[in-house]
CSV table of C-alpha atoms in Angstrom, one decimal:
chain,number,residue,atom,x,y,z
A,2,MET,CA,115.2,83.3,160.5
A,3,GLY,CA,114.0,80.7,162.7
A,4,GLU,CA,113.8,80.3,166.5
A,5,SER,CA,115.0,82.8,168.8
A,6,SER,CA,115.1,83.0,172.4
A,7,GLY,CA,112.0,83.3,173.8
A,8,PHE,CA,109.8,82.9,171.5
A,9,VAL,CA,109.2,80.5,168.5
A,10,SER,CA,108.4,81.7,164.5
A,11,VAL,CA,106.5,80.3,162.0
A,12,ASP,CA,106.6,81.8,158.4
A,13,VAL,CA,103.3,81.2,155.9
A,14,GLU,CA,104.4,81.0,152.5
A,15,ARG,CA,101.3,83.2,151.2
A,16,ILE,CA,102.2,86.2,148.5
A,17,SER,CA,100.1,89.1,149.2
A,18,PHE,CA,100.1,92.3,146.7
A,19,GLY,CA,104.2,91.6,146.2
A,20,GLY,CA,105.4,90.6,149.5
A,21,LYS,CA,105.4,87.7,151.8
A,22,GLU,CA,103.6,87.3,154.7
A,23,HIS,CA,105.1,85.9,157.7
A,24,HIS,CA,103.4,84.8,161.1
A,25,VAL,CA,105.6,85.4,164.3
A,26,LEU,CA,104.7,84.0,167.2
A,27,THR,CA,105.9,86.1,170.5
A,28,SER,CA,106.1,85.7,173.4
A,29,HIS,CA,102.9,87.7,173.8
A,30,GLY,CA,101.2,86.0,170.8
A,31,PRO,CA,101.2,85.7,167.5
A,32,ILE,CA,101.7,88.6,164.9
A,33,SER,CA,101.7,89.2,161.2
A,34,VAL,CA,104.3,90.9,159.3
A,35,ALA,CA,104.3,91.6,155.5
A,36,VAL,CA,107.5,92.1,154.0
A,37,TYR,CA,108.5,93.8,150.7
A,38,GLY,CA,111.5,94.5,149.1
A,39,ASP,CA,115.3,93.4,149.4
A,40,LEU,CA,116.6,91.8,152.7
A,41,GLU,CA,119.6,93.0,152.3
A,42,LYS,CA,118.3,96.2,152.3
A,43,PRO,CA,118.2,98.5,155.8
A,44,ALA,CA,115.0,97.4,157.6
A,45,LEU,CA,111.6,100.0,157.7
A,46,VAL,CA,109.2,98.7,160.1
A,47,THR,CA,105.5,100.2,159.7
A,48,TYR,CA,102.6,100.1,162.4
A,49,PRO,CA,99.0,101.4,161.6
A,50,ASP,CA,96.4,102.9,163.6
A,51,VAL,CA,93.5,101.3,165.3
A,52,ALA,CA,91.1,98.7,162.4
A,53,LEU,CA,93.7,99.2,159.7
A,54,ASN,CA,96.6,97.4,158.1
A,55,HIS,CA,99.6,98.2,155.9
A,56,MET,CA,97.0,97.8,153.6
A,57,SER,CA,94.4,100.2,154.3
A,58,CYS,CA,97.2,102.5,155.8
A,59,PHE,CA,100.1,102.6,153.9
A,60,GLN,CA,99.1,101.6,150.3
A,61,GLY,CA,98.0,105.4,149.4
A,62,LEU,CA,101.8,106.5,150.1
A,63,LEU,CA,103.4,103.4,148.3
A,64,PHE,CA,101.2,104.0,145.2
A,65,CYS,CA,102.5,107.6,144.5
A,66,PRO,CA,105.3,106.3,141.9
A,67,GLU,CA,108.1,108.4,143.7
A,68,ALA,CA,107.8,108.0,147.1
A,69,SER,CA,107.5,104.2,146.2
A,70,SER,CA,111.1,104.4,144.0
A,71,LEU,CA,112.3,106.5,147.3
A,72,LEU,CA,111.6,104.2,150.3
A,73,LEU,CA,111.7,100.4,148.5
A,74,HIS,CA,114.8,101.8,147.0
A,75,ASN,CA,116.2,102.2,150.1
A,76,PHE,CA,114.7,100.1,152.0
A,77,CYS,CA,112.7,96.6,152.6
A,78,ILE,CA,109.9,97.3,154.0
A,79,TYR,CA,108.4,95.0,157.4
A,80,HIS,CA,104.6,96.2,157.8
A,81,ILE,CA,103.7,94.6,161.3
A,82,SER,CA,99.9,94.5,161.8
A,83,PRO,CA,98.3,94.7,165.4
A,84,PRO,CA,97.4,91.1,166.8
A,85,GLY,CA,94.3,90.2,164.7
A,86,HIS,CA,94.5,93.0,162.3
A,87,GLU,CA,96.0,91.3,159.4
A,88,LEU,CA,93.8,90.4,156.2
A,89,GLY,CA,92.0,87.8,156.7
A,90,ALA,CA,92.3,87.3,160.6
A,91,ALA,CA,90.5,85.0,163.0
A,92,PRO,CA,89.0,86.2,166.2
A,93,ILE,CA,91.2,86.4,168.9
A,94,SER,CA,90.2,83.8,171.6
A,95,ALA,CA,87.9,85.4,174.5
A,96,ASP,CA,90.9,83.2,176.6
A,97,GLU,CA,93.5,85.3,175.4
A,98,PRO,CA,94.4,88.8,177.8
A,99,THR,CA,94.3,92.1,176.2
A,100,LEU,CA,97.8,93.0,175.6
A,101,SER,CA,99.5,96.5,177.2
A,102,VAL,CA,101.0,98.8,174.8
A,103,ASP,CA,104.2,97.8,176.3
A,104,GLN,CA,103.9,94.5,175.2
A,105,LEU,CA,103.1,95.4,171.9
A,106,ALA,CA,106.1,97.5,171.9
A,107,ASP,CA,108.0,94.1,173.4
A,108,GLN,CA,106.5,92.2,170.1
A,109,VAL,CA,107.9,94.4,168.0
A,110,ALA,CA,111.7,94.0,169.1
A,111,GLU,CA,110.4,90.0,169.0
A,112,VAL,CA,110.0,90.9,165.3
A,113,LEU,CA,113.1,92.2,165.0
A,114,ASP,CA,114.7,89.9,166.4
A,115,TYR,CA,113.3,87.4,164.1
A,116,PHE,CA,114.2,89.0,160.8
A,117,GLY,CA,117.7,89.3,162.6
A,118,LEU,CA,117.7,93.2,162.2
A,119,GLY,CA,119.5,94.9,164.8
A,120,SER,CA,117.8,98.4,163.7
A,121,ALA,CA,115.0,99.9,162.0
A,122,MET,CA,113.9,103.2,160.7
A,123,CYS,CA,110.7,103.4,161.7
A,124,PHE,CA,107.3,104.7,160.7
A,125,GLY,CA,104.0,105.0,162.3
A,126,VAL,CA,100.5,105.9,162.0
A,127,THR,CA,98.6,107.9,165.4
A,128,ALA,CA,98.2,104.8,167.5
A,129,GLY,CA,101.1,102.5,165.6
A,130,ALA,CA,103.0,105.6,166.3
A,131,TYR,CA,102.6,105.7,169.8
A,132,ILE,CA,103.6,102.0,169.8
A,133,LEU,CA,106.7,102.9,168.0
A,134,THR,CA,107.5,105.7,170.0
A,135,LEU,CA,107.3,104.3,173.3
A,136,PHE,CA,109.8,101.3,171.4
A,137,ALA,CA,112.0,103.8,170.9
A,138,SER,CA,111.2,105.7,174.4
A,139,PRO,CA,113.9,105.3,177.5
A,140,ARG,CA,110.8,103.3,179.3
A,141,ALA,CA,111.3,100.5,177.0
A,142,CYS,CA,114.5,99.6,178.4
A,143,LEU,CA,112.6,98.3,181.2
A,144,CYS,CA,110.7,95.7,179.5
A,145,ILE,CA,112.0,92.0,178.7
A,146,SER,CA,114.8,92.4,175.9
A,147,GLN,CA,117.9,93.4,178.3
A,148,THR,CA,118.7,95.6,174.5
A,149,LYS,CA,117.9,99.1,175.2
A,150,TYR,CA,115.1,99.2,172.2
A,151,ARG,CA,115.8,102.8,171.8
A,152,GLU,CA,119.3,101.5,170.2
A,153,ARG,CA,117.6,100.0,167.9
A,154,VAL,CA,116.1,102.6,166.5
A,155,LEU,CA,117.4,104.6,163.5
A,156,GLY,CA,114.8,107.1,163.3
A,157,LEU,CA,110.8,107.6,163.9
A,158,ILE,CA,108.7,109.2,161.1
A,159,LEU,CA,105.2,109.7,162.8
A,160,VAL,CA,102.1,110.2,161.2
A,161,SER,CA,99.1,112.1,163.7
A,162,PRO,CA,100.9,110.5,166.6
A,163,LEU,CA,99.7,110.4,170.2
A,164,CYS,CA,101.9,110.8,172.9
A,165,LYS,CA,99.9,111.4,175.8
A,166,ALA,CA,97.5,109.5,178.5
A,167,PRO,CA,93.9,110.1,176.9
A,168,SER,CA,91.8,112.5,178.3
A,169,TRP,CA,88.9,111.9,180.3
A,170,THR,CA,86.9,113.0,177.5
A,171,GLU,CA,88.7,110.5,175.0
A,172,TRP,CA,88.9,107.7,177.5
A,173,LEU,CA,85.1,108.2,178.3
A,174,TYR,CA,83.9,108.6,174.4
A,175,THR,CA,85.9,105.5,173.6
A,176,LYS,CA,84.7,103.6,176.2
A,177,VAL,CA,81.5,104.3,174.8
A,178,VAL,CA,82.7,103.1,171.3
A,179,SER,CA,84.1,99.9,172.7
A,180,ASN,CA,80.9,99.3,174.4
A,181,LEU,CA,79.2,99.4,170.9
A,182,LEU,CA,81.9,97.5,169.0
A,183,TYR,CA,81.5,94.6,172.0
A,184,PHE,CA,78.0,94.2,171.7
A,185,TYR,CA,77.3,95.2,168.2
A,186,GLY,CA,80.1,94.3,166.1
A,187,MET,CA,81.5,96.8,163.4
A,188,CYS,CA,77.9,98.5,163.4
A,189,GLY,CA,77.5,102.0,161.6
A,190,LEU,CA,78.1,104.1,164.4
A,191,VAL,CA,81.7,102.5,165.1
A,192,LYS,CA,82.9,102.9,161.5
A,193,GLU,CA,81.6,106.5,161.7
A,194,TYR,CA,83.6,107.0,164.3
A,195,LEU,CA,86.4,105.7,163.3
A,196,LEU,CA,86.5,107.6,159.9
A,197,GLN,CA,86.2,110.7,161.4
A,198,ARG,CA,89.0,109.5,163.2
A,199,TYR,CA,90.9,109.0,159.8
A,200,PHE,CA,89.7,111.5,157.3
A,201,SER,CA,89.2,114.9,157.1
A,202,LYS,CA,85.3,116.0,156.4
A,203,GLU,CA,86.4,117.3,153.0
A,204,VAL,CA,86.3,113.5,151.8
A,205,ARG,CA,84.1,112.2,153.9
A,206,GLY,CA,81.1,113.6,152.1
A,207,SER,CA,78.0,115.2,152.9
A,208,SER,CA,74.3,114.6,152.3
A,209,GLN,CA,75.1,117.0,149.3
A,210,VAL,CA,78.9,115.6,148.8
A,211,PRO,CA,79.7,112.0,148.0
A,212,GLU,CA,82.5,110.5,150.2
A,213,SER,CA,85.6,109.9,148.3
A,214,ASP,CA,86.9,106.6,146.9
A,215,ILE,CA,89.7,106.3,150.0
A,216,VAL,CA,86.8,107.1,152.3
A,217,SER,CA,84.7,104.3,150.3
A,218,ALA,CA,87.5,101.9,150.1
A,219,CYS,CA,88.0,102.3,153.8
A,220,ARG,CA,84.8,101.7,154.7
A,221,SER,CA,84.4,98.2,153.1
A,222,LEU,CA,88.1,97.5,154.9
A,223,LEU,CA,86.3,98.1,158.2
A,224,ASP,CA,83.3,95.5,157.4
A,225,GLU,CA,85.6,92.6,157.1
A,226,LYS,CA,87.2,93.3,160.0
A,227,GLN,CA,87.4,91.2,163.4
A,228,SER,CA,85.2,93.1,165.4
A,229,GLU,CA,86.7,91.4,168.8
A,230,ASN,CA,90.8,91.9,167.6
A,231,VAL,CA,89.6,95.8,167.0
A,232,TRP,CA,87.9,96.1,170.5
A,233,ARG,CA,91.4,94.8,172.0
A,234,PHE,CA,93.2,97.0,170.1
A,235,LEU,CA,91.3,100.2,171.2
A,236,GLN,CA,91.3,98.7,174.9
A,237,THR,CA,94.8,99.0,174.6
A,238,ILE,CA,95.0,102.2,173.2
A,239,ASN,CA,92.6,103.9,175.7
A,240,GLY,CA,94.9,102.3,178.6
A,241,ARG,CA,98.2,104.0,177.3
A,242,HIS,CA,100.2,106.0,179.7
A,243,ASP,CA,101.9,109.5,179.0
A,244,LEU,CA,105.4,109.8,177.0
A,245,MET,CA,106.3,113.5,177.6
A,246,GLU,CA,108.8,112.8,179.8
A,247,ASP,CA,110.2,110.3,177.9
A,248,LEU,CA,110.1,112.4,174.5
A,249,LYS,CA,113.2,114.6,176.7
A,250,LYS,CA,115.4,111.8,176.7
A,251,LEU,CA,114.5,110.4,172.9
A,252,ARG,CA,117.7,111.0,170.7
A,253,CYS,CA,116.8,109.7,167.3
A,254,ARG,CA,115.8,112.0,164.7
A,255,THR,CA,112.1,112.5,164.2
A,256,LEU,CA,109.8,113.4,161.7
A,257,ILE,CA,106.2,114.2,162.5
A,258,PHE,CA,103.6,114.7,160.1
A,259,VAL,CA,100.0,115.7,161.0
A,260,GLY,CA,96.6,117.0,159.5
A,261,GLU,CA,95.1,120.4,160.3
A,262,ASN,CA,91.9,118.8,161.0
A,263,SER,CA,93.2,115.6,162.8
A,264,PRO,CA,91.5,115.2,166.3
A,265,PHE,CA,94.9,114.4,167.5
A,266,HIS,CA,96.5,117.8,166.2
A,267,SER,CA,97.2,119.1,169.5
A,268,GLU,CA,99.0,116.4,170.3
A,269,ALA,CA,101.1,116.4,167.9
A,270,LEU,CA,101.7,119.9,168.5
A,271,ASN,CA,102.6,119.2,172.1
A,272,MET,CA,104.7,116.2,171.3
A,273,THR,CA,107.3,118.7,169.2
A,274,THR,CA,107.5,120.9,172.2
A,275,GLU,CA,109.0,118.2,174.2
A,276,LEU,CA,111.6,116.4,171.6
A,277,ASP,CA,115.2,118.3,171.0
A,278,LYS,CA,114.6,120.6,168.1
A,279,ARG,CA,118.0,120.1,166.5
A,280,TYR,CA,116.4,116.3,165.8
A,281,SER,CA,112.9,116.8,165.4
A,282,ALA,CA,110.1,118.5,162.5
A,283,LEU,CA,106.8,118.9,162.1
A,284,VAL,CA,105.2,119.0,158.9
A,285,GLU,CA,101.4,120.2,159.3
A,286,VAL,CA,99.4,119.7,155.9
A,287,GLN,CA,96.4,121.4,155.4
A,288,ALA,CA,92.8,120.4,154.8
A,289,CYS,CA,93.7,117.1,155.7
A,290,GLY,CA,92.8,114.3,158.5
A,291,SER,CA,94.9,112.2,160.6
A,292,VAL,CA,96.2,109.5,158.2
A,293,VAL,CA,98.1,111.6,155.7
A,294,THR,CA,99.7,108.3,154.1
A,295,GLU,CA,96.1,107.9,152.3
A,296,GLU,CA,94.3,111.3,152.8
A,297,GLN,CA,97.0,113.3,150.9
A,298,PRO,CA,100.1,111.4,150.4
A,299,HIS,CA,102.0,113.4,148.0
A,300,ALA,CA,102.5,116.2,150.9
A,301,MET,CA,105.0,113.4,151.9
A,302,LEU,CA,107.1,113.2,149.6
A,303,ILE,CA,109.4,116.1,149.7
A,304,PRO,CA,109.8,115.8,153.5
A,305,LEU,CA,110.6,112.8,153.1
A,306,GLU,CA,113.3,113.0,151.3
A,307,TYR,CA,115.1,115.8,153.2
A,308,PHE,CA,114.9,113.4,156.2
A,309,LEU,CA,116.4,110.7,154.3
A,310,MET,CA,118.9,112.7,153.2
A,311,GLY,CA,120.1,113.1,156.5
A,312,TYR,CA,121.0,109.6,156.5
A,313,GLY,CA,122.6,109.5,153.2
A,314,LEU,CA,119.9,107.5,151.3
A,315,TYR,CA,117.9,109.5,148.0
A,316,ARG,CA,116.0,108.7,145.1
A,317,PRO,CA,117.3,106.4,142.5
A,318,THR,CA,117.9,109.1,139.7
A,319,LYS,CA,120.1,111.0,142.8
A,320,LEU,CA,121.9,107.2,143.5
A,321,SER,CA,125.6,107.3,144.4
A,322,TYR,CA,126.1,105.0,147.1
A,323,SER,CA,125.8,101.8,147.5
A,324,PRO,CA,122.3,100.9,148.6
A,325,ARG,CA,122.6,97.8,150.8
A,326,SER,CA,125.1,100.3,152.9
A,327,PRO,CA,123.7,100.2,156.7
A,328,LEU,CA,122.0,103.2,157.8
A,329,SER,CA,123.9,105.2,160.5
A,330,PRO,CA,123.2,108.2,162.0
A,331,LEU,CA,127.1,108.4,162.9
A,332,CYS,CA,127.4,109.3,159.4
A,333,ILE,CA,125.0,111.9,158.8
A,334,SER,CA,126.9,115.4,157.9
A,335,PRO,CA,126.8,118.0,160.4
A,336,GLU,CA,124.2,120.7,158.2
A,337,LEU,CA,122.1,117.8,157.9
A,338,LEU,CA,121.7,117.6,161.1
A,339,SER,CA,119.9,121.0,161.3
A,340,PRO,CA,115.9,121.3,160.9
A,341,GLU,CA,116.2,123.2,157.8
A,342,SER,CA,117.3,119.8,156.2
A,343,MET,CA,114.7,117.9,156.9
A,344,GLY,CA,112.4,120.0,154.8
A,345,VAL,CA,111.5,122.4,152.1
A,346,LYS,CA,111.4,125.7,154.4
A,347,LEU,CA,111.5,124.0,158.2
A,348,LYS,CA,111.4,126.3,160.7
A,349,PRO,CA,113.3,125.0,164.2
A,350,ILE,CA,109.9,122.8,164.6
A,351,LYS,CA,107.4,123.3,162.4
A,352,THR,CA,106.6,123.4,158.8
A,353,ARG,CA,102.9,124.1,156.7
A,354,ILE,CA,102.7,122.4,153.6
A,355,SER,CA,99.9,124.2,151.6
A,356,VAL,CA,97.9,121.4,149.5
A,357,LYS,CA,95.1,122.3,147.1
A,358,VAL,CA,91.8,120.2,147.4
């Protein structure tokens, strides 16, 4: 790792919850990447939703022993935080321009360049899922990099993804929230908007039922966020463009999870209509909001396991190959490309997993 053309990278020697945090100065400004695992293993790049980072967006999944063994045994995980969303982040200067979604996708490419990664599996949640889908789409080939980004994406794991431009209703509502955030900071109304975005009403509680521990923990983490930085990412995502046409040309294998109570449930359904049915699958999780990784992480295990089998990757108990072998979709056997191989009882596009609450 070191300097690469077009940007300078700076390491921060800080160990956080078992991972090393790197601050990478890209051509669009600095970005924080927390790295967990063996650098010799294939890369799994994650990107969280608005106002979240890897500790509040992927911790629930990685705290499940089975999921942790599956992912950490096969991958080195690179958790990218949106600009200014990392733990202990300082406010971004008001003189710095707000980045576009295309510039955030460029940053992903520069992070891969810095770590010397030719390609990676990509795992995003909601806004983060949009950025990684954009990174994998043909549109990204028109950005600053001469390398086709889509050739650098081995597969997509998307959780409650965004894929369309915001509707007028969403755009206007987000503008109102953005103004509250800008003038009043992370106030109660903004926190409630974000919690409704992330979680189902079952875990958010009510006047009679207390909110769950994951919601309480998330509420506390939101208090620590720099409101200026959250405002910037919210503005960026509210200015996103439609990816529906680009999805038709997407050729990497894609696994989509969505909570049936997610505000973006219909968007995930629309997304699957454009994806090649031979390489995509949808898993709907009952009684769950958008951030399935935190609210119902156990519902993700079996679909993830079947999805990764398509790349010859298994949990340690089934290990029969070198974990250092590079991922290559060219090595997928034909039967593992079938929709049925990508999850339990998968229909061509859609699987519904029942979760008892």
